PDB file of N, CA and C in Angstrom:
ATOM      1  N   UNK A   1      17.928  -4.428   7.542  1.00 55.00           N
ATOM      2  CA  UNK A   1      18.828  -5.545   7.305  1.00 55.00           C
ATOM      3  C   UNK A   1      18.257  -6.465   6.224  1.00 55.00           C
ATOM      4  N   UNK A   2      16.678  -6.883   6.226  1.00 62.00           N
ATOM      5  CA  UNK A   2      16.400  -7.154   5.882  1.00 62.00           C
ATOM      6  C   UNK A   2      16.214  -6.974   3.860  1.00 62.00           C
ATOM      7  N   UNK A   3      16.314  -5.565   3.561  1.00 61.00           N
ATOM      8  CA  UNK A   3      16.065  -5.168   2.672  1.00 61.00           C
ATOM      9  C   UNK A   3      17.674  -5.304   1.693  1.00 61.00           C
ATOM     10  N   UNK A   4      18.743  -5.351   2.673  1.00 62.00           N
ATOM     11  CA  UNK A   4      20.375  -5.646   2.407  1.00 62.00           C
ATOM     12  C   UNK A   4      20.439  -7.031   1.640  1.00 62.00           C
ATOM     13  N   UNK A   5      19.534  -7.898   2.797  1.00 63.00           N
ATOM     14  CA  UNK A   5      19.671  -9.283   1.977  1.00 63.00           C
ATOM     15  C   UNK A   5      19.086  -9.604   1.288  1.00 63.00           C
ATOM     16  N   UNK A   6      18.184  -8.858   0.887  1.00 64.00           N
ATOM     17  CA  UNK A   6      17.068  -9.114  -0.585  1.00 64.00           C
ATOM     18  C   UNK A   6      17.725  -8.662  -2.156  1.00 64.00           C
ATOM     19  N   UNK A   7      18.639  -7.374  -1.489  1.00 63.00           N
ATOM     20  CA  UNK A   7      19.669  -6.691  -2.611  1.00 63.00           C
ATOM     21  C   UNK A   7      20.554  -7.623  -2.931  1.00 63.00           C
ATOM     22  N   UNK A   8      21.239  -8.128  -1.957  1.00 59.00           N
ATOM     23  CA  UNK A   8      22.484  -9.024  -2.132  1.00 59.00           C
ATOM     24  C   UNK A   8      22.257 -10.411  -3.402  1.00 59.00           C
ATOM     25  N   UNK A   9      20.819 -10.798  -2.508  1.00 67.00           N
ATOM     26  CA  UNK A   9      20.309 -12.433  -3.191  1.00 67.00           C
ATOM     27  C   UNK A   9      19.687 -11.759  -4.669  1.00 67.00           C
ATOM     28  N   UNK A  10      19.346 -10.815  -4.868  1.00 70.00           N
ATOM     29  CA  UNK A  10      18.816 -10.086  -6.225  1.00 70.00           C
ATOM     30  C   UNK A  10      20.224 -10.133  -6.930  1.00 70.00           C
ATOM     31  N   UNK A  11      21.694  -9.733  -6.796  1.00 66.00           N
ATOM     32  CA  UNK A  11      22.351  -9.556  -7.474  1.00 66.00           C
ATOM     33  C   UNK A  11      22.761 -10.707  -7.772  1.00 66.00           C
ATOM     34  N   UNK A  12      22.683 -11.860  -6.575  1.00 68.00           N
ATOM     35  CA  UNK A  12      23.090 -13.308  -6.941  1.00 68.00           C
ATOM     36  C   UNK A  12      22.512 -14.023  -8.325  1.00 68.00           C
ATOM     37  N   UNK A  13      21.394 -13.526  -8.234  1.00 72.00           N
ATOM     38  CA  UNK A  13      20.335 -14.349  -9.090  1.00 72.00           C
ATOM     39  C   UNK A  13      20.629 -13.776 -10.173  1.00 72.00           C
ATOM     40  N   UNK A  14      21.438 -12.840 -10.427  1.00 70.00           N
ATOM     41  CA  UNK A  14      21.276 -11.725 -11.440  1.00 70.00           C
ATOM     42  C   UNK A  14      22.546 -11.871 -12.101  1.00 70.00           C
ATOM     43  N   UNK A  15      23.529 -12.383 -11.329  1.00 70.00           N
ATOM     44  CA  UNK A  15      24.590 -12.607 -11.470  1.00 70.00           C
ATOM     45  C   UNK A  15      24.950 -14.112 -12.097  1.00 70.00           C
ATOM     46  N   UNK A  16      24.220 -15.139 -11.446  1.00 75.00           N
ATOM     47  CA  UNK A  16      23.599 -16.188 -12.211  1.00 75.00           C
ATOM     48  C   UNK A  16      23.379 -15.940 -13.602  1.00 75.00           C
ATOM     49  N   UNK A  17      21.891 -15.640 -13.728  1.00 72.00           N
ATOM     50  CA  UNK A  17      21.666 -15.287 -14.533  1.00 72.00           C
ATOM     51  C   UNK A  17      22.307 -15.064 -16.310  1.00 72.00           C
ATOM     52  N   UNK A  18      23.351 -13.824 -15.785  1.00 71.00           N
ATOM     53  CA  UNK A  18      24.039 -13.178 -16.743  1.00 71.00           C
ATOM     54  C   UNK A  18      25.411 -15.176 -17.063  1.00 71.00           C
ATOM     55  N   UNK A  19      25.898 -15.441 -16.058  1.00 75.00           N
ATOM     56  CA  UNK A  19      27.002 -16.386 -15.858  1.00 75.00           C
ATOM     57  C   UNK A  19      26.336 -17.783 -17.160  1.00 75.00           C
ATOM     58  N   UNK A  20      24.961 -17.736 -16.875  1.00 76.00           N
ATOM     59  CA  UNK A  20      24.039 -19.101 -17.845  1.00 76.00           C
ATOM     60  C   UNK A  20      23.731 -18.448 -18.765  1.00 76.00           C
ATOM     61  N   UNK A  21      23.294 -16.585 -19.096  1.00 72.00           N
ATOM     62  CA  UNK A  21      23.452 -16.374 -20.832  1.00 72.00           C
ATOM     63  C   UNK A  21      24.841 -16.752 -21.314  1.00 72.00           C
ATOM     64  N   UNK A  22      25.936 -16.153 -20.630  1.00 72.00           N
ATOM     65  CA  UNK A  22      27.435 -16.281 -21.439  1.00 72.00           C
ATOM     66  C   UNK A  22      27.707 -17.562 -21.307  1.00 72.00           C
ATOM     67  N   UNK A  23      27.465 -18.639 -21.088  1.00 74.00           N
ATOM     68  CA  UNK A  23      27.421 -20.062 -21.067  1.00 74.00           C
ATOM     69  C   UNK A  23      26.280 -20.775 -22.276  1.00 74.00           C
ATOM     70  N   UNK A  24      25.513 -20.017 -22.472  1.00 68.00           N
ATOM     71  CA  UNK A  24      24.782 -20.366 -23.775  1.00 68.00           C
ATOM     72  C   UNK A  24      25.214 -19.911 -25.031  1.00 68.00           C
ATOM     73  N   UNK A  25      26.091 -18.222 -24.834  1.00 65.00           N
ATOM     74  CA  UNK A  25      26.692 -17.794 -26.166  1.00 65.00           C
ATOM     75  C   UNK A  25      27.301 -19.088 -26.403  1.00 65.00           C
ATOM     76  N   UNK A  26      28.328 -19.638 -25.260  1.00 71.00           N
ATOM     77  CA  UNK A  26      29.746 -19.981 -25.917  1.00 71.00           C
ATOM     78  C   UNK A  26      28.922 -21.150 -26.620  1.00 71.00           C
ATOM     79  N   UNK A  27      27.904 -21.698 -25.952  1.00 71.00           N
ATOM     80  CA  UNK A  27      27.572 -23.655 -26.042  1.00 71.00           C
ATOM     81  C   UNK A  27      27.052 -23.124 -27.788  1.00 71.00           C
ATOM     82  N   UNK A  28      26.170 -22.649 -28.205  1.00 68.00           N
ATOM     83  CA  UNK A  28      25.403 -22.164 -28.941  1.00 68.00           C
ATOM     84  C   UNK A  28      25.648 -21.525 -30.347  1.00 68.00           C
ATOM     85  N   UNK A  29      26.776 -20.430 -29.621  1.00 70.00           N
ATOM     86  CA  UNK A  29      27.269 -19.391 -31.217  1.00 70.00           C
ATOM     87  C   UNK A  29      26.322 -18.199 -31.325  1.00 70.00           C
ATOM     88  N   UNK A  30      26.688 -17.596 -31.976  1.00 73.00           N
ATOM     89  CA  UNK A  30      26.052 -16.534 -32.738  1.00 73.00           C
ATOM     90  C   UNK A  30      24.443 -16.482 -32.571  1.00 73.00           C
ATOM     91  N   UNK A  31      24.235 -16.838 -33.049  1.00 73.00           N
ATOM     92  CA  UNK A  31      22.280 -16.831 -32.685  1.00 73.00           C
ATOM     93  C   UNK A  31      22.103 -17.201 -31.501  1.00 73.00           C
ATOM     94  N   UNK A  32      22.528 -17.483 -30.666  1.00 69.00           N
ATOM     95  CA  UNK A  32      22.245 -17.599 -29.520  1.00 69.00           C
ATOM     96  C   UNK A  32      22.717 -16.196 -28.660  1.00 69.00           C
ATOM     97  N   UNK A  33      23.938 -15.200 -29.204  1.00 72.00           N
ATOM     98  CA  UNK A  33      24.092 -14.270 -28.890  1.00 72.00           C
ATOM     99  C   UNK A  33      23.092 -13.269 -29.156  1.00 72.00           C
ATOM    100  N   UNK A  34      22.493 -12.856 -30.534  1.00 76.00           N
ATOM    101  CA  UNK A  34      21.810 -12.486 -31.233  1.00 76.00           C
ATOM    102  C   UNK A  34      20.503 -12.547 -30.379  1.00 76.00           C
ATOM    103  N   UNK A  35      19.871 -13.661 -29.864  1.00 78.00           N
ATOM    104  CA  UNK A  35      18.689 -13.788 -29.200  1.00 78.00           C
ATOM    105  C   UNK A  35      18.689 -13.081 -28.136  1.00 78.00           C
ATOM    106  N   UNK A  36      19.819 -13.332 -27.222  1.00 75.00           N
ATOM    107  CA  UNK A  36      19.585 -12.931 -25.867  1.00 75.00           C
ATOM    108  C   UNK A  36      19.828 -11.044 -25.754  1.00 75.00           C
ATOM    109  N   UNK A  37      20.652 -10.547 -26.981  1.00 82.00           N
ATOM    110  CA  UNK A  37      20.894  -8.839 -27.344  1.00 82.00           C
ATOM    111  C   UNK A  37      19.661  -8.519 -27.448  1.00 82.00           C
ATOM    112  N   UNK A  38      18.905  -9.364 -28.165  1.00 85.00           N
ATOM    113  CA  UNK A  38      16.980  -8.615 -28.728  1.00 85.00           C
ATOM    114  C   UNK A  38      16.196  -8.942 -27.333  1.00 85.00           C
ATOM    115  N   UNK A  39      16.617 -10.572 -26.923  1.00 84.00           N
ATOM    116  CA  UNK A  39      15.835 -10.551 -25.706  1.00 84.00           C
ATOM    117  C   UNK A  39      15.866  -9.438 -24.542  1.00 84.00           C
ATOM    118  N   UNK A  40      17.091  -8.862 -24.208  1.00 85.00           N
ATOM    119  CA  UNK A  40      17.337  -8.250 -23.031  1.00 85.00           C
ATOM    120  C   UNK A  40      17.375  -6.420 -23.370  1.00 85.00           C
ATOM    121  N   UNK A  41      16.912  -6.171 -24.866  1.00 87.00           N
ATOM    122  CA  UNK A  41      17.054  -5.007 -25.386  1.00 87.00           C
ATOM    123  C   UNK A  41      15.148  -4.750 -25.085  1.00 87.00           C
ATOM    124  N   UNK A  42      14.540  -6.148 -25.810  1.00 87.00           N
ATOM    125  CA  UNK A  42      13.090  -6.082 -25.516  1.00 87.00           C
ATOM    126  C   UNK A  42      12.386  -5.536 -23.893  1.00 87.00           C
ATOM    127  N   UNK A  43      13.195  -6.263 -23.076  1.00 85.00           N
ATOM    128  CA  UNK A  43      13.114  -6.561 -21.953  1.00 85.00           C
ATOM    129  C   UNK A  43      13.253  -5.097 -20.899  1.00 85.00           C
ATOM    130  N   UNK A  44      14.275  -4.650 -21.492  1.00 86.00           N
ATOM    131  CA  UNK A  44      14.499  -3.020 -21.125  1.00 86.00           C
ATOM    132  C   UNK A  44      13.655  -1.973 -21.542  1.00 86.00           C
ATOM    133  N   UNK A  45      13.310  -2.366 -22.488  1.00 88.00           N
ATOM    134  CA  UNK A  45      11.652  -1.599 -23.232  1.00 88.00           C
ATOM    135  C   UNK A  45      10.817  -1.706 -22.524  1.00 88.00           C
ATOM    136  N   UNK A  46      10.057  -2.700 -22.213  1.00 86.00           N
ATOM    137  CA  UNK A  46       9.392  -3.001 -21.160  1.00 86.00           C
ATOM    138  C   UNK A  46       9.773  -2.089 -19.601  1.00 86.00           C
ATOM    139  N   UNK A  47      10.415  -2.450 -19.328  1.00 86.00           N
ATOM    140  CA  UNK A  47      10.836  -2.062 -18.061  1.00 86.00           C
ATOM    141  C   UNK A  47      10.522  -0.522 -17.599  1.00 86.00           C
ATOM    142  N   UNK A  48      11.524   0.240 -19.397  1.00 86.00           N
ATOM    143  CA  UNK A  48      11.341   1.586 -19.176  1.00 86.00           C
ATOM    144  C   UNK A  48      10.266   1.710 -19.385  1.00 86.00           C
ATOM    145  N   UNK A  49       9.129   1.424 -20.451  1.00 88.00           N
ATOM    146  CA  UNK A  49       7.838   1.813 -20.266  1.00 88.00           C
ATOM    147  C   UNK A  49       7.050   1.803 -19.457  1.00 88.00           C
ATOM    148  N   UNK A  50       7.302   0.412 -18.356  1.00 86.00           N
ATOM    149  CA  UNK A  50       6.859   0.541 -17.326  1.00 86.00           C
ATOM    150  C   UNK A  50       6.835   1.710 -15.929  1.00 86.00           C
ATOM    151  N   UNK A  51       8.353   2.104 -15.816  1.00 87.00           N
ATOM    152  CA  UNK A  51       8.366   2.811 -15.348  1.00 87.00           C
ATOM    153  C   UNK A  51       7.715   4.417 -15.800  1.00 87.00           C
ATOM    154  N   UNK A  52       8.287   4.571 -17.108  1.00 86.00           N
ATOM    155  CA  UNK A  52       7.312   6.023 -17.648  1.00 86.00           C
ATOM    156  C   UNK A  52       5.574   5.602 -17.109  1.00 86.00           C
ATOM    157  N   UNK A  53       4.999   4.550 -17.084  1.00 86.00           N
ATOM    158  CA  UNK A  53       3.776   4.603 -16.795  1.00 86.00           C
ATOM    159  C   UNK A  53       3.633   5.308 -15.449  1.00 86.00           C
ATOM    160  N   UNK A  54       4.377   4.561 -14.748  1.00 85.00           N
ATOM    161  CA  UNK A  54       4.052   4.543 -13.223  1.00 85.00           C
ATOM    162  C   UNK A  54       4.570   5.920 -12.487  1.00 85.00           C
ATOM    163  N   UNK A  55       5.550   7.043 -13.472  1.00 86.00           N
ATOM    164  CA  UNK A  55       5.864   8.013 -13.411  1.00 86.00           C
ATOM    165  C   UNK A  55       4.513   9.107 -13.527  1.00 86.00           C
ATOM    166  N   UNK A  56       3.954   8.732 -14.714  1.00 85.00           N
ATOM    167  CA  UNK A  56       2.790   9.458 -15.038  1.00 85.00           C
ATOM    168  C   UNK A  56       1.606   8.941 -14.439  1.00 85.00           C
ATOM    169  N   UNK A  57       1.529   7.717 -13.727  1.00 82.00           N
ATOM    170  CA  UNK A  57       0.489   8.122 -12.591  1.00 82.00           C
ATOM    171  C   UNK A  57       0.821   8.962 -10.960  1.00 82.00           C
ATOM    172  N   UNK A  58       2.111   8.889 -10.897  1.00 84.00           N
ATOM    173  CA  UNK A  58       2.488   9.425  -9.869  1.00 84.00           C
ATOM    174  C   UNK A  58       2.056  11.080 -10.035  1.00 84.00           C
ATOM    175  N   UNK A  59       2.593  11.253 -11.419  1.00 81.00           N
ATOM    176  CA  UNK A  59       2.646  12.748 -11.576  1.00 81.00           C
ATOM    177  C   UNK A  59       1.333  13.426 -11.357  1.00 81.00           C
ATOM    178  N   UNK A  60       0.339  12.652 -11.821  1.00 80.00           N
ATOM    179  CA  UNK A  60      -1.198  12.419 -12.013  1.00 80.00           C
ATOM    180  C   UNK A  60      -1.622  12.785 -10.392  1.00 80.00           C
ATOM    181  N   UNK A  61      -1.397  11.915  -9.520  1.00 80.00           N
ATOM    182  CA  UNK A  61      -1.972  12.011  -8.359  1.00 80.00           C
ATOM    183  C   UNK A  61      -1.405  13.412  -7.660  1.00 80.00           C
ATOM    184  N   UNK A  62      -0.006  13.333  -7.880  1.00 81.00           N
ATOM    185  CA  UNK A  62       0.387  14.496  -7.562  1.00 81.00           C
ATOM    186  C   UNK A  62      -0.304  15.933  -7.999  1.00 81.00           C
ATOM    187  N   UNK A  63      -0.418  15.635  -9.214  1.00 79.00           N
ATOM    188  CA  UNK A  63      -1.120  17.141  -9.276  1.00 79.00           C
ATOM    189  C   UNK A  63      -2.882  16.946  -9.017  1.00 79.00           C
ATOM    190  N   UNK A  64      -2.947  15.601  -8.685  1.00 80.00           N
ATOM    191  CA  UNK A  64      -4.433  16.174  -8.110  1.00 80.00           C
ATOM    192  C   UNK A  64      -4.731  16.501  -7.102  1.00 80.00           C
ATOM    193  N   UNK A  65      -3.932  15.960  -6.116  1.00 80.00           N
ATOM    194  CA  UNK A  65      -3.208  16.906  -4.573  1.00 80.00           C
ATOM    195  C   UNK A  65      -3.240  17.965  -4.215  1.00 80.00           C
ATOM    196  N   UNK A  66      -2.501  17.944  -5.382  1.00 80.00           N
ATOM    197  CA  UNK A  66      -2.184  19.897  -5.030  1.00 80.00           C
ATOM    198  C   UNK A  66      -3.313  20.612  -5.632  1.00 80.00           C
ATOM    199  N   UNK A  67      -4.108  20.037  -6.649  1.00 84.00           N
ATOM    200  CA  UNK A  67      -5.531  20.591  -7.105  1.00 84.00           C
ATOM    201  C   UNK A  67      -6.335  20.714  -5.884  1.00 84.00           C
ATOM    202  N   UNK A  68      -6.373  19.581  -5.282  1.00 83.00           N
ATOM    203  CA  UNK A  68      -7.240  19.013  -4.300  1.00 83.00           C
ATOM    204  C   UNK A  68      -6.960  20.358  -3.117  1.00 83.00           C
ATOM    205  N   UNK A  69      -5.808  20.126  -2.704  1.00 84.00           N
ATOM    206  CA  UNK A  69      -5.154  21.513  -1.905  1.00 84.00           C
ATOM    207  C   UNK A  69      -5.447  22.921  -1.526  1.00 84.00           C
ATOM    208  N   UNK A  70      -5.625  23.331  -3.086  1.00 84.00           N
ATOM    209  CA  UNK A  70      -5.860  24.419  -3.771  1.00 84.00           C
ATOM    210  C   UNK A  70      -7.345  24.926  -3.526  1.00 84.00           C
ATOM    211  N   UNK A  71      -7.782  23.486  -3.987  1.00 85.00           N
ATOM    212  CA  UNK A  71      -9.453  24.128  -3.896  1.00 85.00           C
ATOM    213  C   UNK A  71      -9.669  23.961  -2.145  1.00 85.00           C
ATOM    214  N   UNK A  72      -9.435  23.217  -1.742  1.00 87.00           N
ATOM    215  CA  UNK A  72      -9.308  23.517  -0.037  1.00 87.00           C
ATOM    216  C   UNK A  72      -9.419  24.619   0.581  1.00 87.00           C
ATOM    217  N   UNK A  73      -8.154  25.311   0.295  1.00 87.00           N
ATOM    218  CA  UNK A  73      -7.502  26.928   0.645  1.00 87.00           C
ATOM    219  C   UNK A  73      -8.713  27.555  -0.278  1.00 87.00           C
ATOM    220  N   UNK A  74      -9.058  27.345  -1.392  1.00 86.00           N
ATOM    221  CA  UNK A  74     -10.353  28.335  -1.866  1.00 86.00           C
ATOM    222  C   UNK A  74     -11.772  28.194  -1.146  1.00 86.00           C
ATOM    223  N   UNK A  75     -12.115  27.105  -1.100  1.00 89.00           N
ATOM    224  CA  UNK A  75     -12.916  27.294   0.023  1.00 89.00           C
ATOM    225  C   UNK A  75     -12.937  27.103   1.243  1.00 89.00           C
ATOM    226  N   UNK A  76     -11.949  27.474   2.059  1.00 89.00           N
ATOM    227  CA  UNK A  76     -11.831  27.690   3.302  1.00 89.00           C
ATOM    228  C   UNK A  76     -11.928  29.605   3.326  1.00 89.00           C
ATOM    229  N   UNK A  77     -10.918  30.190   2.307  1.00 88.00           N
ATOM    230  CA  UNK A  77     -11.079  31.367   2.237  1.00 88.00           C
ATOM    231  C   UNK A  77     -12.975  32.176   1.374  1.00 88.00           C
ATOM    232  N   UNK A  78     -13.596  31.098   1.056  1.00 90.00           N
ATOM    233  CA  UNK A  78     -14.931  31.660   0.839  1.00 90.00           C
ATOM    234  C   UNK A  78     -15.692  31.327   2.146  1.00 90.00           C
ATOM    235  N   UNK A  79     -15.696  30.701   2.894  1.00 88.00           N
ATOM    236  CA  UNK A  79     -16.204  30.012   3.876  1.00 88.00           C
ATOM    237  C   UNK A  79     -15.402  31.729   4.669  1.00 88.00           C
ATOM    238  N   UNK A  80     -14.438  31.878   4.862  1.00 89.00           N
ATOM    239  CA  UNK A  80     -13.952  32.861   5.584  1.00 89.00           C
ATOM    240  C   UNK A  80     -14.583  34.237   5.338  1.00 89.00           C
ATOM    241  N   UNK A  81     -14.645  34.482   4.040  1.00 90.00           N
ATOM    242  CA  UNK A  81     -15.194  35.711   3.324  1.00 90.00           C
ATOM    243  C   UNK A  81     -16.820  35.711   3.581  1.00 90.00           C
ATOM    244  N   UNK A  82     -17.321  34.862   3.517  1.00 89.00           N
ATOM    245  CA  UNK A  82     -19.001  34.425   3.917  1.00 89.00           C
ATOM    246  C   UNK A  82     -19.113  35.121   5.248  1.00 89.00           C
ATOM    247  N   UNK A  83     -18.239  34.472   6.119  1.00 90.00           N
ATOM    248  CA  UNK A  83     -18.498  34.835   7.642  1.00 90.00           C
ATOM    249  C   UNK A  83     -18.001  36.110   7.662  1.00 90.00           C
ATOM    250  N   UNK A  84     -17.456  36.934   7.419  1.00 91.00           N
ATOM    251  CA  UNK A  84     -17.357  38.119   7.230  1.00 91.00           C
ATOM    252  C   UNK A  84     -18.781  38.971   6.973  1.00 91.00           C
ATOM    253  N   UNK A  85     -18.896  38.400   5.593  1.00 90.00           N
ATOM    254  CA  UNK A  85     -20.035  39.006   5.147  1.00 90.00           C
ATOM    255  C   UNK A  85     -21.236  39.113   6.021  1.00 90.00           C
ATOM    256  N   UNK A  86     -21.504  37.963   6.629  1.00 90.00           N
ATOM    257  CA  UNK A  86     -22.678  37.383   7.500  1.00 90.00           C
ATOM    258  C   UNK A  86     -22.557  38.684   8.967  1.00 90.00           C
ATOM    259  N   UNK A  87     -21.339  39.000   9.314  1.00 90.00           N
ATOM    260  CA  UNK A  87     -21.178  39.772  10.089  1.00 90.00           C
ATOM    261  C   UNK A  87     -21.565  40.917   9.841  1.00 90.00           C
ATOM    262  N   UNK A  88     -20.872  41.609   9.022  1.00 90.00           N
ATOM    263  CA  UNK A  88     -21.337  42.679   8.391  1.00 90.00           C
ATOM    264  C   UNK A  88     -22.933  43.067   8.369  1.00 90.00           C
ATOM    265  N   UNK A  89     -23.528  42.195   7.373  1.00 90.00           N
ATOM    266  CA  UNK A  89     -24.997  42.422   7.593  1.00 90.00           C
ATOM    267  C   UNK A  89     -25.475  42.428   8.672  1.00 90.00           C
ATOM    268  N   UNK A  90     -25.503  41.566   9.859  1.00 90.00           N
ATOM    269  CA  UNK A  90     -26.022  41.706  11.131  1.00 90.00           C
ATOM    270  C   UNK A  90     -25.620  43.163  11.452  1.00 90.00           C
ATOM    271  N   UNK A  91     -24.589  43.629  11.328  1.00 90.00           N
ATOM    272  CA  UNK A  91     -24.251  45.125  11.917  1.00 90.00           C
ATOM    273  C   UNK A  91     -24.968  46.071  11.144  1.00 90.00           C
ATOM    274  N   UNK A  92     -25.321  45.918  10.108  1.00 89.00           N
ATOM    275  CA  UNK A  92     -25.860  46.940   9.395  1.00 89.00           C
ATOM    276  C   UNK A  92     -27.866  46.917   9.894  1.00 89.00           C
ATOM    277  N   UNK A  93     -27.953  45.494   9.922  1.00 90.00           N
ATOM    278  CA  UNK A  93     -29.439  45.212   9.811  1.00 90.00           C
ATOM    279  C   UNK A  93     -29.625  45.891  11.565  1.00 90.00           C
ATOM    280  N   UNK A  94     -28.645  45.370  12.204  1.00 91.00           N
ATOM    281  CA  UNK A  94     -28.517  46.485  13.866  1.00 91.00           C
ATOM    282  C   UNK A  94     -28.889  47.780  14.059  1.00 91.00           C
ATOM    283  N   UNK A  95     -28.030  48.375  12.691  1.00 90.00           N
ATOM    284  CA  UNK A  95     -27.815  49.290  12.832  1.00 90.00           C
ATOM    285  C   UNK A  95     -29.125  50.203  12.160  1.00 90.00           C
ATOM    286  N   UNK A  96     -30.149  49.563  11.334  1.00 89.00           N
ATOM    287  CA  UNK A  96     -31.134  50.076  10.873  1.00 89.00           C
ATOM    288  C   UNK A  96     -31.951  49.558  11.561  1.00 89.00           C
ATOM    289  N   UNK A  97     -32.135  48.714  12.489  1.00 87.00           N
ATOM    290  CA  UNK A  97     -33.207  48.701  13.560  1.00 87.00           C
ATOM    291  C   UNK A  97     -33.449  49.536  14.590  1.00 87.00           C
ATOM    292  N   UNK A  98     -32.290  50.155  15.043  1.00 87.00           N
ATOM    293  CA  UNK A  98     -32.071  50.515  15.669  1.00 87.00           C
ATOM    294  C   UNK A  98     -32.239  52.477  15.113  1.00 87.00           C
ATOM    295  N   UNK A  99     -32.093  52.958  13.748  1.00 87.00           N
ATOM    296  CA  UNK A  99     -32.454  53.946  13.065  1.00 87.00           C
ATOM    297  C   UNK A  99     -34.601  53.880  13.521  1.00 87.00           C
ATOM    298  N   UNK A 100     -34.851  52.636  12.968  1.00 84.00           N
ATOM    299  CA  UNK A 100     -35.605  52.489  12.331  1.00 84.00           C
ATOM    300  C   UNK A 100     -37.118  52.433  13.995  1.00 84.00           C
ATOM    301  N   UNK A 101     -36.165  52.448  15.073  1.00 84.00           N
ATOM    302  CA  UNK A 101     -36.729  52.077  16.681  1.00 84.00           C
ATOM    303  C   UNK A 101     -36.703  53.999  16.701  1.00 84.00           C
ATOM    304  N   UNK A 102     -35.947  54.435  16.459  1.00 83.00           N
ATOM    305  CA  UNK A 102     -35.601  56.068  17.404  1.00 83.00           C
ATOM    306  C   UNK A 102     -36.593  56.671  16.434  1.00 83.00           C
ATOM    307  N   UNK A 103     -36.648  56.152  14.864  1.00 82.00           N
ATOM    308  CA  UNK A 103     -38.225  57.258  14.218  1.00 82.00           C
ATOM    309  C   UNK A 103     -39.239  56.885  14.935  1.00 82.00           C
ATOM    310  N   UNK A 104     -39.677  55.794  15.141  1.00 80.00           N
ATOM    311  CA  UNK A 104     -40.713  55.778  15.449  1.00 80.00           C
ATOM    312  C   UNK A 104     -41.277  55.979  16.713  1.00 80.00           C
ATOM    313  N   UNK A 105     -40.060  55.999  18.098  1.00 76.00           N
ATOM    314  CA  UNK A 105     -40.029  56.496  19.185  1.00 76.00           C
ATOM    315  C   UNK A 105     -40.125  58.080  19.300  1.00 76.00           C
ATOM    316  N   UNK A 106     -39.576  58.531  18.018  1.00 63.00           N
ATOM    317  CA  UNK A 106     -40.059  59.834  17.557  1.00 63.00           C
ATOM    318  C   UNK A 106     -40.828  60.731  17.336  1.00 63.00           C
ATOM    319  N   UNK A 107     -41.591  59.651  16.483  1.00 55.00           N
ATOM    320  CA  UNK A 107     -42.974  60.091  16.406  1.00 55.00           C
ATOM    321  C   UNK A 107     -43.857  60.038  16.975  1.00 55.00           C
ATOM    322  N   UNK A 108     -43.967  58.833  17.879  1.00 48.00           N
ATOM    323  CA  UNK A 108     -44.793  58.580  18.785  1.00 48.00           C
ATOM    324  C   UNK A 108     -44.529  59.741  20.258  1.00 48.00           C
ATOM    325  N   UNK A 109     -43.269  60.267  20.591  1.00 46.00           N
ATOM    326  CA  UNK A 109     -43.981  60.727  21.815  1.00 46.00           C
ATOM    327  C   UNK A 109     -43.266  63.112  21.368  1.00 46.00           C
TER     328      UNK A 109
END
């Protein structure tokens, strides 16, 4: 509700606003029209640049996110592949101790 009446009183002011430039064309003339076309042309420059900024930090974070993301899933899947590996060797190093127990139980009797 709150955010309704902030819109509403924004257009008031805005609406104002515009009601006291066209009240200065008429009082004024021509250069006074002239000012407020450059003023409110300037003013929109601004605005949009502002926004292109704040676009390209958005975009910015965004893709460091998904960078961020990315390398996540990469090392979660090396972290995964490790423990694999780690397995593996124990089975093998098992498995040659266990070669390596029957020669010499071999030889010995």
């Amino acid at each position: 509700m709150q955010g309704t009446i902030d819109i509403v009183e924004t257009a008031a002011e805005s609406a104002d606003l515009w009601e006291k430039a066209g009240e200065a064309v008429i009082a004024h003339g021509p250069w006074a029209a002239a000012f407020l076309i450059v003023f409110f042309a300037l003013l929109g420059i601004v605005v949009w640049t502002l926004k292109a900024s704040v676009r390209e930090v958005r975009d910015a974070r965004s893709g460091e996110r998904a960078s961020n993301e990315r390398a996540m899933q990469l090392s979660e899947k090396t972290v995964e592949t490790n423990t694999q590996l780690k397995d593996r060797l124990d089975r093998v190093l098992e498995v040659q101790n266990k070669i390596l127990d029957q020669m010499e139980g071999g030889s010995t009797t």
